[in-house]
Amino acid sequence: MDLTRNMTFATVATVALMLSAGLNVVLGVRVSQQRTAIARGSLDRQLQLGRRIDPIEATDRDGHRVLLDFSGDGRPTILYTFQPGCAWCLRNHVAIVALHTQLSEEYRFLGVSLTDDGLEEMLAARPLPFDVVSGVSGEVLESYQLGGTPRTLVLDSTGVIELNFFGAFIGNNAREIEARFAVDLPAVYTGD
C-alpha cells in the first residue's frame, strides 16, 4: 500500500514538474521575443509612423479643457507621454529634460500624462520644462497607441508621426535619439 502510494505521488510530482518546466520554456521564449522587439525598437513602432495625429482634447494643469493642435506654431513637436507612477518615466526624467534643453529652440515639447493621480506631486518633485496636459480620453490613447510609457513621438510641423521611441532613453533608443538630433543624453539609471 505504501509502495503504491509513493509511486503514485512520484508519478504525479514528475508530471507536474514536467508541465512546469514546459511552461517556463514557453514563457521564457515569449519574454525573449518581447525583449528583442523592444531592443530593436520595433514594438508598435511601424503601426504609427506616417500617421497624422488630429487635434486632441485634453485638460491643462489649471483644469481647463484645451485642444492640442500639432500643426500649431509651424515647428515640429516632441510629444512625451508618461505616468506619474511609472518607474521608467521617473528614471527617464533627466534625459527628457536634457533633450528639451538642447532642442527647445527647434521643437515644441508637450507632455501628456496618462493619469491625474499623483501628477502634481510628481511635477513638484521632478518638474518638466514644458507644458503638461492630462485627461486625454481612453479612446484617443488607444487609437494612437499611447498606453505604454514612457513614449516619445516626434511629429512634423503638420502633426505627422516621424519617429516613435517606446521606453526610456537607453540602449538603441538613446543611440538613435543622439544620432538623429545630434544631442548628448545623460545616462538613465536602469536599476541594474
Coordinates of N, CA, C and O in Angstrom, one line a residue:
M1 N 0.8 -1.2 0.0 CA 0.0 0.0 0.0 C 0.9 1.3 0.0 O 0.6 2.1 -0.8
D2 N 1.9 1.3 0.9 CA 2.8 2.5 0.9 C 3.6 2.6 -0.4 O 3.8 3.7 -0.8
L3 N 4.0 1.5 -0.9 CA 4.8 1.5 -2.2 C 3.9 2.0 -3.3 O 4.4 2.9 -4.1
T4 N 2.6 1.6 -3.4 CA 1.7 2.1 -4.4 C 1.5 3.6 -4.2 O 1.5 4.4 -5.2
R5 N 1.3 4.1 -3.0 CA 1.1 5.5 -2.7 C 2.3 6.3 -3.1 O 2.2 7.4 -3.7
N6 N 3.5 5.8 -2.7 CA 4.7 6.5 -3.1 C 4.9 6.6 -4.6 O 5.4 7.6 -5.1
M7 N 4.6 5.5 -5.3 CA 4.8 5.5 -6.8 C 3.8 6.5 -7.4 O 4.1 7.2 -8.4
T8 N 2.5 6.5 -6.9 CA 1.5 7.5 -7.4 C 2.0 8.9 -7.2 O 1.9 9.7 -8.1
F9 N 2.4 9.2 -6.0 CA 2.9 10.5 -5.7 C 4.1 10.9 -6.5 O 4.2 12.0 -7.1
A10 N 5.1 10.0 -6.7 CA 6.2 10.3 -7.6 C 5.8 10.5 -9.0 O 6.4 11.4 -9.7
T11 N 4.8 9.8 -9.5 CA 4.4 10.0 -10.9 C 3.7 11.3 -11.0 O 4.0 12.1 -12.0
V12 N 2.8 11.7 -10.1 CA 2.1 13.0 -10.1 C 3.1 14.1 -10.0 O 3.1 15.1 -10.8
A13 N 4.1 14.0 -9.1 CA 5.1 15.0 -9.0 C 6.0 15.2 -10.2 O 6.3 16.3 -10.6
T14 N 6.3 14.1 -10.9 CA 7.1 14.1 -12.1 C 6.3 14.8 -13.2 O 6.9 15.6 -13.9
V15 N 5.1 14.4 -13.4 CA 4.2 15.1 -14.4 C 4.1 16.6 -14.1 O 4.2 17.4 -15.0
A16 N 3.8 17.0 -12.9 CA 3.7 18.4 -12.5 C 5.0 19.1 -12.8 O 5.0 20.2 -13.3
L17 N 6.1 18.5 -12.5 CA 7.5 19.1 -12.7 C 7.7 19.3 -14.2 O 8.2 20.3 -14.7
M18 N 7.3 18.3 -15.0 CA 7.5 18.4 -16.5 C 6.6 19.5 -17.1 O 7.0 20.2 -17.9
L19 N 5.4 19.6 -16.6 CA 4.5 20.6 -17.1 C 5.0 22.0 -16.7 O 5.0 23.0 -17.5
S20 N 5.5 22.2 -15.5 CA 6.1 23.4 -15.0 C 7.3 23.8 -15.9 O 7.4 25.0 -16.3
A21 N 8.1 22.9 -16.1 CA 9.3 23.1 -17.0 C 8.9 23.6 -18.4 O 9.5 24.5 -18.9
G22 N 7.9 22.9 -18.9 CA 7.5 23.2 -20.3 C 6.9 24.6 -20.3 O 7.2 25.4 -21.2
L23 N 6.1 25.0 -19.3 CA 5.5 26.3 -19.2 C 6.6 27.4 -19.1 O 6.5 28.4 -19.7
N24 N 7.6 27.1 -18.3 CA 8.7 28.0 -18.1 C 9.4 28.3 -19.4 O 9.8 29.4 -19.7
V25 N 9.6 27.2 -20.2 CA 10.3 27.4 -21.5 C 9.4 28.2 -22.4 O 10.0 29.2 -23.1
V26 N 8.1 28.0 -22.5 CA 7.2 28.8 -23.4 C 7.3 30.3 -22.9 O 7.4 31.2 -23.8
L27 N 7.1 30.5 -21.6 CA 7.1 31.9 -21.2 C 8.5 32.6 -21.4 O 8.6 33.7 -21.7
G28 N 9.6 31.8 -21.2 CA 10.9 32.3 -21.5 C 11.1 32.8 -22.9 O 11.7 33.8 -23.2
V29 N 10.6 32.0 -23.8 CA 10.7 32.3 -25.3 C 9.9 33.6 -25.5 O 10.3 34.5 -26.2
R30 N 8.7 33.7 -25.0 CA 7.9 34.9 -25.2 C 8.6 36.2 -24.6 O 8.6 37.2 -25.3
V31 N 9.1 36.1 -23.4 CA 9.8 37.2 -22.8 C 11.0 37.6 -23.7 O 11.3 38.8 -24.0
S32 N 11.7 36.6 -24.2 CA 12.9 36.9 -25.0 C 12.5 37.6 -26.3 O 13.2 38.5 -26.7
Q33 N 11.4 37.1 -26.9 CA 10.9 37.8 -28.1 C 10.5 39.2 -27.9 O 10.8 40.1 -28.7
Q34 N 9.9 39.5 -26.8 CA 9.5 40.9 -26.5 C 10.7 41.7 -26.2 O 10.7 42.9 -26.6
R35 N 11.7 41.2 -25.4 CA 12.9 42.0 -25.2 C 13.6 42.3 -26.5 O 14.1 43.4 -26.7
T36 N 13.7 41.3 -27.4 CA 14.3 41.6 -28.7 C 13.6 42.7 -29.4 O 14.2 43.6 -30.0
A37 N 12.2 42.6 -29.5 CA 11.4 43.6 -30.2 C 11.6 45.0 -29.6 O 11.8 46.0 -30.3
I38 N 11.6 45.1 -28.2 CA 11.8 46.4 -27.6 C 13.2 46.9 -27.9 O 13.4 48.1 -28.2
A39 N 14.2 46.0 -27.8 CA 15.6 46.4 -28.1 C 15.8 47.0 -29.5 O 16.5 47.9 -29.7
R40 N 15.1 46.4 -30.4 CA 15.2 46.8 -31.8 C 14.3 48.0 -32.0 O 14.3 48.6 -33.1
G41 N 13.4 48.3 -31.0 CA 12.5 49.5 -31.2 C 11.4 49.2 -32.1 O 10.7 50.1 -32.6
S42 N 11.1 47.9 -32.4 CA 10.0 47.6 -33.3 C 8.7 47.4 -32.7 O 7.7 47.3 -33.4
L43 N 8.6 47.3 -31.4 CA 7.3 47.0 -30.8 C 6.4 48.2 -31.0 O 6.6 49.3 -30.6
D44 N 5.3 48.0 -31.7 CA 4.3 49.0 -32.0 C 4.8 50.1 -32.9 O 4.0 51.0 -33.3
R45 N 6.0 50.1 -33.3 CA 6.6 51.3 -34.0 C 6.0 51.5 -35.4 O 5.7 52.6 -35.8
Q46 N 6.0 50.4 -36.2 CA 5.6 50.6 -37.6 C 4.1 50.9 -37.7 O 3.7 51.4 -38.7
L47 N 3.4 50.7 -36.7 CA 1.9 51.0 -36.7 C 1.6 52.5 -36.8 O 0.6 52.9 -37.2
Q48 N 2.6 53.3 -36.3 CA 2.3 54.7 -36.2 C 3.0 55.6 -37.1 O 2.6 56.7 -37.3
L49 N 4.2 55.2 -37.6 CA 4.9 56.1 -38.5 C 4.1 56.6 -39.7 O 3.4 55.8 -40.3
G50 N 4.2 57.8 -40.0 CA 3.4 58.4 -41.2 C 2.0 58.7 -40.9 O 1.3 59.3 -41.7
R51 N 1.5 58.4 -39.7 CA 0.1 58.7 -39.3 C 0.0 60.1 -38.8 O 0.9 60.6 -38.0
R52 N -1.0 60.8 -39.1 CA -1.2 62.2 -38.6 C -2.0 62.1 -37.4 O -3.0 61.4 -37.3
I53 N -1.6 62.9 -36.4 CA -2.4 63.0 -35.1 C -3.3 64.2 -35.3 O -2.8 65.3 -35.4
D54 N -4.6 63.9 -35.2 CA -5.6 65.0 -35.3 C -5.6 65.8 -34.0 O -5.0 65.3 -33.0
P55 N -6.1 67.0 -33.9 CA -6.2 67.7 -32.7 C -6.8 66.8 -31.6 O -7.8 66.0 -31.8
I56 N -6.3 66.9 -30.4 CA -6.7 66.1 -29.2 C -7.2 67.0 -28.1 O -6.6 68.0 -27.8
E57 N -8.3 66.6 -27.6 CA -8.9 67.3 -26.4 C -8.2 66.8 -25.1 O -8.1 65.6 -24.9
A58 N -7.8 67.7 -24.3 CA -7.1 67.3 -23.0 C -7.4 68.3 -22.0 O -8.2 69.3 -22.2
T59 N -6.9 68.2 -20.8 CA -7.1 69.1 -19.7 C -5.7 69.7 -19.3 O -4.7 68.9 -19.0
D60 N -5.6 71.0 -19.2 CA -4.3 71.6 -18.8 C -4.2 71.5 -17.2 O -5.1 71.1 -16.6
R61 N -3.1 71.9 -16.7 CA -2.9 71.8 -15.3 C -3.8 72.7 -14.4 O -3.9 72.5 -13.2
D62 N -4.4 73.7 -15.1 CA -5.4 74.6 -14.4 C -6.8 74.0 -14.4 O -7.7 74.6 -13.9
G63 N -6.9 72.8 -15.0 CA -8.3 72.2 -15.1 C -9.1 72.6 -16.3 O -10.3 72.2 -16.3
H64 N -8.6 73.4 -17.2 CA -9.3 73.8 -18.4 C -9.2 72.8 -19.5 O -8.1 72.3 -19.7
R65 N -10.3 72.6 -20.2 CA -10.2 71.7 -21.4 C -9.5 72.5 -22.5 O -9.8 73.7 -22.7
V66 N -8.6 71.9 -23.2 CA -7.8 72.5 -24.3 C -7.8 71.6 -25.5 O -8.0 70.4 -25.3
L67 N -7.6 72.2 -26.6 CA -7.5 71.4 -27.9 C -6.0 71.5 -28.3 O -5.5 72.5 -28.6
L68 N -5.4 70.3 -28.4 CA -4.0 70.2 -28.8 C -3.9 70.1 -30.3 O -4.4 69.1 -30.8
D69 N -3.4 71.1 -31.0 CA -3.3 71.1 -32.4 C -1.8 71.0 -32.7 O -1.0 71.9 -32.4
F70 N -1.4 69.9 -33.3 CA 0.1 69.6 -33.5 C 0.6 70.3 -34.8 O 1.8 70.1 -35.1
S71 N -0.2 71.1 -35.4 CA 0.3 71.9 -36.5 C 0.3 73.4 -36.1 O 0.3 74.2 -37.0
G72 N 0.3 73.6 -34.8 CA 0.1 74.9 -34.2 C 1.1 76.0 -34.6 O 0.7 76.9 -35.3
D73 N 2.3 75.9 -34.2 CA 3.2 77.1 -34.4 C 4.2 76.9 -35.5 O 5.2 77.7 -35.6
G74 N 4.1 75.9 -36.4 CA 5.0 75.8 -37.5 C 6.2 75.0 -37.2 O 7.0 74.6 -38.1
R75 N 6.4 74.7 -35.9 CA 7.6 73.9 -35.5 C 7.2 72.4 -35.4 O 6.0 72.2 -35.0
P76 N 8.1 71.5 -35.5 CA 7.8 70.1 -35.2 C 7.6 70.0 -33.7 O 8.0 70.8 -32.9
T77 N 6.9 68.9 -33.3 CA 6.6 68.7 -31.9 C 7.2 67.4 -31.4 O 7.1 66.4 -32.1
I78 N 7.7 67.5 -30.1 CA 8.1 66.2 -29.4 C 7.0 66.0 -28.4 O 6.9 66.8 -27.5
L79 N 6.3 64.9 -28.5 CA 5.2 64.6 -27.7 C 5.6 63.5 -26.7 O 6.0 62.4 -27.2
Y80 N 5.7 63.8 -25.4 CA 6.2 62.9 -24.4 C 5.1 62.4 -23.6 O 4.5 63.2 -22.8
T81 N 4.8 61.1 -23.6 CA 3.7 60.5 -22.8 C 4.4 59.8 -21.6 O 5.4 59.1 -21.8
F82 N 3.8 59.9 -20.4 CA 4.3 59.3 -19.2 C 3.2 59.1 -18.2 O 2.1 59.5 -18.4
Q83 N 3.5 58.5 -17.1 CA 2.6 58.3 -16.0 C 3.4 58.6 -14.7 O 4.5 58.2 -14.6
P84 N 2.8 59.3 -13.7 CA 3.5 59.6 -12.5 C 4.0 58.4 -11.7 O 5.1 58.5 -11.2
G85 N 3.3 57.3 -11.8 CA 3.8 56.1 -11.0 C 4.7 55.2 -11.8 O 5.1 54.2 -11.3
C86 N 5.1 55.6 -13.0 CA 5.9 54.7 -13.8 C 7.4 54.9 -13.5 O 7.9 55.9 -13.6
A87 N 8.0 53.8 -13.0 CA 9.4 53.8 -12.6 C 10.3 54.2 -13.8 O 11.2 55.0 -13.6
W88 N 10.1 53.7 -15.0 CA 10.9 54.1 -16.1 C 10.7 55.6 -16.5 O 11.6 56.2 -16.9
C89 N 9.5 56.1 -16.3 CA 9.3 57.5 -16.6 C 10.1 58.4 -15.6 O 10.7 59.4 -16.0
L90 N 10.1 58.0 -14.3 CA 10.9 58.7 -13.3 C 12.4 58.6 -13.6 O 13.1 59.6 -13.5
R91 N 12.8 57.5 -14.0 CA 14.2 57.3 -14.4 C 14.6 58.1 -15.6 O 15.7 58.6 -15.8
N92 N 13.7 58.3 -16.5 CA 13.9 58.9 -17.8 C 13.8 60.5 -17.7 O 14.2 61.2 -18.6
H93 N 13.4 61.0 -16.5 CA 13.2 62.4 -16.3 C 14.4 63.2 -16.7 O 14.3 64.2 -17.4
V94 N 15.6 62.9 -16.2 CA 16.8 63.6 -16.5 C 17.1 63.7 -18.0 O 17.5 64.7 -18.6
A95 N 16.8 62.6 -18.7 CA 17.1 62.5 -20.2 C 16.1 63.4 -21.0 O 16.5 64.1 -21.9
I96 N 14.8 63.4 -20.6 CA 13.8 64.2 -21.4 C 14.1 65.7 -21.1 O 13.9 66.5 -22.0
V97 N 14.5 66.0 -19.9 CA 14.8 67.4 -19.6 C 16.0 67.8 -20.4 O 16.1 68.9 -21.0
A98 N 17.0 66.9 -20.5 CA 18.2 67.3 -21.3 C 17.9 67.4 -22.8 O 18.4 68.3 -23.5
L99 N 17.0 66.5 -23.3 CA 16.6 66.7 -24.7 C 15.9 68.0 -24.9 O 16.2 68.7 -25.9
H100 N 15.0 68.4 -24.0 CA 14.3 69.7 -24.1 C 15.3 70.8 -24.1 O 15.2 71.7 -24.9
T101 N 16.3 70.8 -23.2 CA 17.3 71.8 -23.1 C 18.0 72.0 -24.4 O 18.3 73.2 -24.8
Q102 N 18.3 70.9 -25.1 CA 19.1 71.0 -26.3 C 18.3 71.3 -27.6 O 18.8 71.7 -28.6
L103 N 17.0 71.0 -27.5 CA 16.2 71.1 -28.7 C 15.0 72.1 -28.6 O 14.2 72.2 -29.6
S104 N 14.9 72.8 -27.5 CA 13.7 73.6 -27.3 C 13.5 74.8 -28.3 O 12.4 75.3 -28.5
E105 N 14.6 75.2 -28.9 CA 14.6 76.3 -30.0 C 14.0 75.8 -31.3 O 13.3 76.5 -32.0
E106 N 14.2 74.5 -31.6 CA 13.8 73.9 -32.8 C 12.5 73.2 -32.8 O 11.8 73.0 -33.8
Y107 N 12.2 72.6 -31.6 CA 11.0 71.8 -31.4 C 10.1 72.3 -30.3 O 10.6 72.8 -29.3
R108 N 8.8 72.2 -30.5 CA 7.9 72.4 -29.4 C 7.7 71.1 -28.6 O 7.6 70.0 -29.2
F109 N 7.8 71.2 -27.3 CA 7.6 70.0 -26.5 C 6.3 70.0 -25.8 O 5.8 71.1 -25.4
L110 N 5.7 68.9 -25.6 CA 4.4 68.8 -24.9 C 4.4 67.4 -24.2 O 4.7 66.4 -24.7
G111 N 4.1 67.5 -22.9 CA 3.9 66.3 -22.1 C 2.5 65.9 -21.9 O 1.6 66.7 -21.7
V112 N 2.2 64.6 -22.0 CA 0.9 64.1 -21.8 C 0.9 63.0 -20.7 O 1.6 62.0 -20.9
S113 N 0.3 63.3 -19.6 CA 0.3 62.3 -18.5 C -1.0 61.4 -18.7 O -2.1 62.0 -19.0
L114 N -0.8 60.1 -18.6 CA -1.9 59.2 -18.8 C -2.9 59.2 -17.7 O -4.0 58.6 -17.8
T115 N -2.5 59.9 -16.5 CA -3.4 59.9 -15.4 C -3.2 61.2 -14.6 O -2.1 61.8 -14.7
D116 N -4.2 61.6 -13.9 CA -4.0 62.8 -13.0 C -3.5 62.3 -11.6 O -3.0 63.2 -10.9
D117 N -3.7 61.1 -11.3 CA -3.3 60.6 -10.0 C -1.8 60.7 -9.8 O -1.0 60.1 -10.5
G118 N -1.4 61.6 -8.8 CA 0.0 61.8 -8.5 C 0.7 62.8 -9.4 O 1.9 63.0 -9.2
L119 N 0.0 63.3 -10.3 CA 0.7 64.2 -11.3 C 1.3 65.4 -10.7 O 2.5 65.8 -10.9
E120 N 0.5 66.2 -9.9 CA 1.0 67.4 -9.3 C 2.2 67.1 -8.3 O 3.2 67.8 -8.3
E121 N 2.1 66.0 -7.6 CA 3.2 65.6 -6.7 C 4.5 65.3 -7.5 O 5.6 65.7 -7.1
M122 N 4.3 64.6 -8.6 CA 5.5 64.2 -9.4 C 6.1 65.4 -10.0 O 7.3 65.6 -10.0
L123 N 5.3 66.3 -10.5 CA 5.8 67.5 -11.2 C 6.4 68.5 -10.1 O 7.3 69.3 -10.5
A124 N 6.0 68.5 -8.9 CA 6.6 69.3 -7.9 C 8.0 68.7 -7.5 O 8.9 69.5 -7.3
A125 N 8.1 67.4 -7.5 CA 9.4 66.8 -7.2 C 10.3 66.8 -8.4 O 11.6 66.9 -8.3
R126 N 9.8 66.6 -9.6 CA 10.6 66.5 -10.8 C 9.9 67.3 -11.9 O 9.2 66.8 -12.8
P127 N 10.1 68.6 -11.9 CA 9.4 69.5 -12.9 C 9.8 69.2 -14.3 O 11.0 68.8 -14.5
L128 N 8.9 69.3 -15.2 CA 9.2 69.3 -16.6 C 9.2 70.7 -17.2 O 8.3 71.5 -16.8
P129 N 10.1 71.0 -18.0 CA 10.3 72.4 -18.5 C 9.4 72.7 -19.7 O 9.6 73.6 -20.5
F130 N 8.3 71.9 -19.9 CA 7.3 72.2 -21.0 C 5.9 71.9 -20.4 O 5.7 71.4 -19.3
D131 N 4.9 72.4 -21.2 CA 3.5 72.2 -20.8 C 3.2 70.7 -20.7 O 3.6 69.9 -21.5
V132 N 2.4 70.4 -19.7 CA 1.9 69.0 -19.5 C 0.4 69.1 -19.4 O -0.2 69.9 -18.7
V133 N -0.3 68.1 -20.1 CA -1.7 68.0 -20.0 C -2.0 66.6 -19.6 O -1.2 65.7 -19.6
S134 N -3.3 66.4 -19.3 CA -3.8 65.1 -18.9 C -5.2 65.0 -19.4 O -5.7 65.9 -20.1
G135 N -6.0 64.0 -19.0 CA -7.4 63.9 -19.3 C -7.7 63.6 -20.7 O -8.8 63.9 -21.2
V136 N -6.7 63.0 -21.4 CA -7.0 62.5 -22.8 C -7.8 61.3 -22.7 O -7.6 60.4 -21.9
S137 N -8.8 61.2 -23.6 CA -9.8 60.0 -23.5 C -9.1 58.7 -23.8 O -8.1 58.7 -24.5
G138 N -9.6 57.7 -23.2 CA -9.0 56.3 -23.4 C -9.1 55.9 -24.9 O -8.2 55.2 -25.4
E139 N -10.2 56.4 -25.6 CA -10.3 56.0 -27.0 C -9.2 56.7 -27.8 O -8.6 56.0 -28.7
V140 N -8.8 57.9 -27.5 CA -7.7 58.6 -28.2 C -6.4 57.9 -27.9 O -5.6 57.7 -28.8
L141 N -6.2 57.6 -26.6 CA -4.9 57.0 -26.3 C -4.8 55.6 -27.0 O -3.7 55.3 -27.5
E142 N -5.9 54.9 -27.0 CA -5.8 53.6 -27.7 C -5.6 53.8 -29.2 O -4.9 53.0 -29.8
S143 N -6.3 54.7 -29.8 CA -6.2 55.0 -31.2 C -4.8 55.2 -31.7 O -4.3 54.8 -32.7
Y144 N -4.1 56.0 -30.9 CA -2.7 56.4 -31.2 C -1.7 55.5 -30.5 O -0.5 55.8 -30.5
Q145 N -2.1 54.5 -29.8 CA -1.3 53.5 -29.0 C -0.3 54.2 -28.1 O 0.8 54.0 -28.1
L146 N -0.9 55.1 -27.3 CA -0.1 55.9 -26.3 C -0.1 55.3 -24.9 O 0.3 55.9 -24.0
G147 N -0.5 54.0 -24.8 CA -0.7 53.4 -23.5 C 0.6 53.1 -22.8 O 0.7 53.1 -21.6
G148 N 1.6 52.7 -23.5 CA 2.9 52.3 -22.9 C 3.7 53.5 -22.6 O 3.8 54.5 -23.4
T149 N 4.3 53.6 -21.4 CA 5.1 54.8 -21.0 C 6.5 54.3 -20.5 O 6.7 53.2 -20.0
P150 N 7.5 55.2 -20.7 CA 7.4 56.5 -21.4 C 7.4 56.2 -22.9 O 7.9 55.2 -23.4
R151 N 6.8 57.1 -23.7 CA 6.8 57.0 -25.1 C 7.1 58.5 -25.6 O 6.5 59.4 -25.1
T152 N 7.9 58.6 -26.6 CA 8.3 59.9 -27.2 C 8.0 59.8 -28.7 O 8.6 59.0 -29.4
L153 N 7.1 60.7 -29.1 CA 6.7 60.8 -30.6 C 7.3 62.1 -31.1 O 7.2 63.1 -30.4
V154 N 7.9 62.0 -32.3 CA 8.4 63.2 -32.9 C 7.4 63.4 -34.1 O 7.3 62.6 -35.0
L155 N 6.7 64.6 -34.1 CA 5.7 64.9 -35.1 C 6.3 66.1 -36.0 O 6.9 67.0 -35.5
D156 N 6.1 66.0 -37.3 CA 6.5 67.1 -38.1 C 5.6 68.3 -37.9 O 4.6 68.2 -37.1
S157 N 5.8 69.4 -38.6 CA 5.0 70.6 -38.3 C 3.5 70.5 -38.7 O 2.7 71.4 -38.4
T158 N 3.1 69.4 -39.4 CA 1.7 69.2 -39.7 C 1.1 68.1 -38.8 O -0.1 67.8 -39.0
G159 N 1.8 67.6 -37.9 CA 1.3 66.6 -37.0 C 1.5 65.1 -37.4 O 0.9 64.2 -36.8
V160 N 2.3 64.9 -38.4 CA 2.5 63.5 -38.9 C 3.7 62.9 -38.0 O 4.7 63.5 -37.8
I161 N 3.5 61.7 -37.6 CA 4.5 61.0 -36.8 C 5.7 60.6 -37.6 O 5.5 59.8 -38.6
E162 N 6.8 61.1 -37.3 CA 8.1 60.8 -38.0 C 8.9 59.7 -37.2 O 9.5 58.9 -37.8
L163 N 8.9 59.8 -35.9 CA 9.7 58.9 -35.1 C 8.8 58.5 -33.9 O 8.0 59.3 -33.4
N164 N 9.1 57.3 -33.4 CA 8.3 56.8 -32.2 C 9.3 56.0 -31.4 O 9.8 55.0 -31.8
F165 N 9.6 56.5 -30.2 CA 10.5 55.9 -29.3 C 9.7 55.3 -28.1 O 9.2 56.1 -27.3
F166 N 9.6 54.0 -28.0 CA 8.9 53.4 -26.9 C 9.9 53.0 -25.8 O 10.9 52.3 -26.0
G167 N 9.7 53.6 -24.6 CA 10.6 53.3 -23.5 C 11.5 54.4 -23.1 O 11.5 55.5 -23.8
A168 N 12.3 54.2 -22.1 CA 13.3 55.2 -21.6 C 14.4 55.4 -22.7 O 14.6 54.5 -23.6
F169 N 15.1 56.4 -22.5 CA 16.2 56.7 -23.4 C 17.5 55.9 -23.0 O 18.5 56.5 -22.5
I170 N 17.4 54.6 -23.3 CA 18.6 53.7 -23.0 C 18.8 52.9 -24.3 O 18.0 52.8 -25.1
G171 N 19.9 52.3 -24.3 CA 20.2 51.3 -25.4 C 20.0 52.0 -26.8 O 20.5 53.1 -27.1
N172 N 19.3 51.2 -27.6 CA 19.1 51.7 -29.0 C 18.3 53.0 -29.1 O 18.6 53.9 -29.9
N173 N 17.4 53.2 -28.2 CA 16.7 54.5 -28.1 C 17.6 55.6 -27.9 O 17.6 56.6 -28.7
A174 N 18.5 55.5 -26.9 CA 19.4 56.6 -26.7 C 20.3 56.9 -27.9 O 20.5 58.0 -28.3
R175 N 20.9 55.8 -28.4 CA 21.8 56.0 -29.6 C 21.1 56.6 -30.8 O 21.6 57.5 -31.4
E176 N 19.9 56.2 -31.0 CA 19.1 56.7 -32.2 C 18.7 58.2 -32.0 O 18.8 59.0 -32.9
I177 N 18.3 58.5 -30.7 CA 18.0 59.9 -30.4 C 19.2 60.8 -30.6 O 19.2 61.9 -31.2
E178 N 20.3 60.4 -30.0 CA 21.6 61.2 -30.1 C 22.0 61.4 -31.5 O 22.4 62.5 -31.9
A179 N 21.9 60.3 -32.3 CA 22.4 60.4 -33.7 C 21.4 61.3 -34.5 O 21.8 62.1 -35.3
R180 N 20.1 61.1 -34.3 CA 19.1 61.8 -35.1 C 19.1 63.3 -34.9 O 18.9 64.1 -35.8
F181 N 19.3 63.7 -33.6 CA 19.2 65.1 -33.2 C 20.5 65.7 -32.9 O 20.6 66.9 -32.5
A182 N 21.6 65.0 -33.0 CA 23.0 65.5 -32.7 C 23.0 66.1 -31.3 O 23.4 67.2 -31.1
V183 N 22.5 65.3 -30.3 CA 22.5 65.7 -28.9 C 23.3 64.7 -28.0 O 23.6 63.6 -28.5
D184 N 23.6 65.1 -26.8 CA 24.2 64.2 -25.9 C 23.2 64.0 -24.7 O 22.7 65.0 -24.1
L185 N 22.8 62.8 -24.5 CA 21.9 62.5 -23.4 C 22.6 61.9 -22.2 O 23.6 61.1 -22.3
P186 N 22.2 62.3 -21.0 CA 22.8 61.7 -19.8 C 22.4 60.2 -19.7 O 21.3 59.8 -20.2
A187 N 23.1 59.4 -19.0 CA 22.8 58.0 -18.8 C 21.5 57.9 -17.9 O 21.3 58.7 -16.9
V188 N 20.7 57.0 -18.2 CA 19.4 56.8 -17.5 C 19.7 55.6 -16.6 O 20.2 54.5 -17.0
Y189 N 19.5 55.8 -15.3 CA 19.7 54.7 -14.3 C 18.7 53.5 -14.6 O 17.5 53.7 -14.7
T190 N 19.3 52.3 -14.9 CA 18.4 51.2 -15.2 C 18.1 50.3 -14.1 O 17.3 49.4 -14.2
G191 N 18.7 50.5 -12.9 CA 18.4 49.7 -11.8 C 19.2 48.5 -11.7 O 19.0 47.6 -10.8
D192 N 20.1 48.3 -12.6 CA 21.0 47.1 -12.6 C 22.1 47.2 -11.7 O 22.6 48.2 -11.4

